[in-house]
Amino acid sequence: MNHSRHCSRPGCGRPAVATLTYAYSQQTAVVGPLAEETDPHSWDLCEKHSSRITAPIGWEMVRVDRIELDEEDDLMALAEAVREAGRVTTGLVDDGAGSGSDPIDYAANFDGADPDSSNHPVFRTRRVSEAKQHRRAHLTVVRDESEEAALSDVDRGNHHRVRED
């Protein structure tokens, strides 16, 4: 039975051609050919995403075009062997965002750290909260004039009704 695997990036349905694996102890991200078996600790990527993805800040990115491993070799040995292949310390995705829903399609001049335009949940939540504070509520509290006359001065501040604007 042949099951085709797809890119693990949300919203991407392209066929997978590479596998991304993180070697956490060595702070290394390895992009190599599509693994023969699926692994819950690795991510399948399409050609576009595998060529554009970068390592987290402070990590090394290793790109391997072809892997020839014996059964006893493991990913940690591979990451150590190609460790000197180069360093990429920009972030998980390419610099630049802003136009599309996929960060890989964002404009080159987009600043993901800009709180006014970033779609990061921290900044987006802050903007939504500020917008809620500035918008006018559709309900206001008013005194009930019929009860106001009957109330003593002490109770007058405790009885209100709500009307819809």
XYZ file of C-alpha atoms in Angstrom:
165
model
C 0.000 0.000 0.000
C 1.519 3.332 -1.049
C 0.685 6.358 1.096
C 1.995 9.671 -0.157
C 3.114 12.003 2.592
C 2.413 15.710 2.576
C 4.209 18.750 3.969
C 3.743 19.129 7.733
C 3.387 22.920 7.537
C -0.198 23.965 8.350
C -2.195 24.708 5.233
C 0.362 23.217 2.855
C -0.818 20.197 0.901
C 2.231 19.796 -1.323
C 3.950 16.401 -1.440
C 6.792 15.958 1.043
C 10.326 15.681 -0.360
C 12.451 16.224 2.765
C 12.429 15.563 6.500
C 13.297 18.131 9.186
C 14.675 16.782 12.445
C 15.955 18.657 15.486
C 18.971 17.419 17.449
C 18.077 19.249 20.659
C 21.204 18.333 22.635
C 23.396 19.835 19.904
C 21.042 22.680 18.983
C 21.083 21.554 15.373
C 18.284 21.364 12.810
C 18.839 18.853 10.019
C 16.967 18.918 6.700
C 17.595 15.797 4.687
C 15.913 13.534 2.160
C 12.457 12.225 2.999
C 12.767 9.591 5.707
C 11.555 6.131 4.768
C 9.325 5.896 7.839
C 7.348 8.592 9.604
C 8.639 9.717 12.976
C 6.562 11.752 15.444
C 9.672 13.812 16.275
C 10.388 14.898 12.709
C 8.507 16.943 10.144
C 8.008 16.212 6.471
C 8.467 19.265 4.248
C 7.680 20.076 0.625
C 10.397 21.363 -1.695
C 9.484 25.026 -1.099
C 9.442 24.810 2.690
C 12.521 22.575 2.931
C 14.589 25.028 0.903
C 13.459 28.116 2.826
C 13.178 26.998 6.450
C 15.862 28.181 8.869
C 16.978 27.068 12.311
C 15.867 28.700 15.569
C 18.044 31.559 16.795
C 21.335 30.229 18.129
C 20.978 26.850 16.414
C 22.896 25.406 13.482
C 21.129 24.477 10.253
C 22.464 21.466 8.389
C 21.180 20.620 4.918
C 21.991 17.173 3.596
C 21.194 16.328 -0.019
C 21.858 12.620 0.209
C 22.187 10.347 3.216
C 23.826 6.952 3.092
C 23.602 5.470 6.571
C 24.199 2.005 7.867
C 21.519 0.603 10.145
C 23.627 1.325 13.238
C 24.125 5.006 12.403
C 21.693 7.466 13.912
C 20.738 11.073 13.362
C 22.979 12.324 16.159
C 26.058 10.932 14.415
C 24.954 12.548 11.164
C 24.395 15.918 12.827
C 27.841 15.743 14.430
C 29.530 14.771 11.142
C 28.063 17.663 9.188
C 28.115 20.188 12.002
C 30.612 22.399 10.215
C 28.388 22.707 7.130
C 27.394 26.211 8.123
C 25.524 28.271 10.644
C 22.158 29.926 10.168
C 20.963 31.855 13.187
C 18.093 33.955 11.883
C 15.007 32.186 13.229
C 12.660 29.360 12.393
C 11.370 30.928 9.172
C 12.896 33.409 6.737
C 13.082 37.038 7.739
C 10.169 38.952 6.382
C 6.461 38.534 6.555
C 3.319 40.476 6.073
C 1.399 39.614 2.945
C 0.250 36.002 3.125
C -0.901 33.515 5.709
C 2.199 31.387 5.192
C 5.286 33.068 6.711
C 7.373 31.752 3.845
C 5.380 33.960 1.435
C 5.745 37.183 3.471
C 7.237 40.313 1.942
C 10.962 40.846 2.439
C 10.442 44.160 4.264
C 8.109 42.718 6.915
C 9.316 43.013 10.522
C 7.912 40.090 12.527
C 8.912 41.826 15.769
C 6.837 44.927 14.986
C 3.874 44.831 17.408
C 1.710 46.881 15.031
C 1.901 44.477 12.102
C 3.121 41.105 13.380
C 0.633 38.248 13.382
C 2.391 36.577 16.325
C -0.203 35.597 18.982
C 1.430 37.782 21.657
C 1.177 40.926 19.532
C -2.189 40.003 17.979
C -3.750 39.394 21.433
C -2.434 42.735 22.658
C -3.899 44.549 19.622
C -7.291 42.840 20.041
C -7.339 43.742 23.741
C -6.540 47.381 22.967
C -9.231 47.486 20.283
C -11.804 46.125 22.732
C -10.908 48.833 25.246
C -11.347 51.578 22.649
C -14.598 50.442 21.107
C -17.820 51.777 22.520
C -20.014 49.291 24.333
C -23.554 48.834 23.037
C -25.006 48.788 26.563
C -25.002 51.646 29.065
C -26.162 51.880 32.664
C -28.944 54.397 33.408
C -30.913 55.186 36.524
C -34.477 53.942 36.734
C -36.352 57.230 37.058
C -39.556 55.629 38.378
C -37.735 53.988 41.263
C -35.415 56.927 41.863
C -38.159 59.083 43.323
C -39.184 56.365 45.786
C -35.695 55.592 47.048
C -34.018 57.263 49.941
C -30.731 59.083 49.415
C -28.801 56.084 50.822
C -30.259 53.531 48.379
C -30.310 55.772 45.320
C -26.882 54.677 43.983
C -27.633 50.928 44.119
C -30.588 50.581 41.686
C -29.873 50.756 37.961
C -31.330 49.256 34.847
C -29.594 48.511 31.570
C -30.830 49.836 28.264
C -29.630 48.934 24.815
C -28.267 51.803 22.697
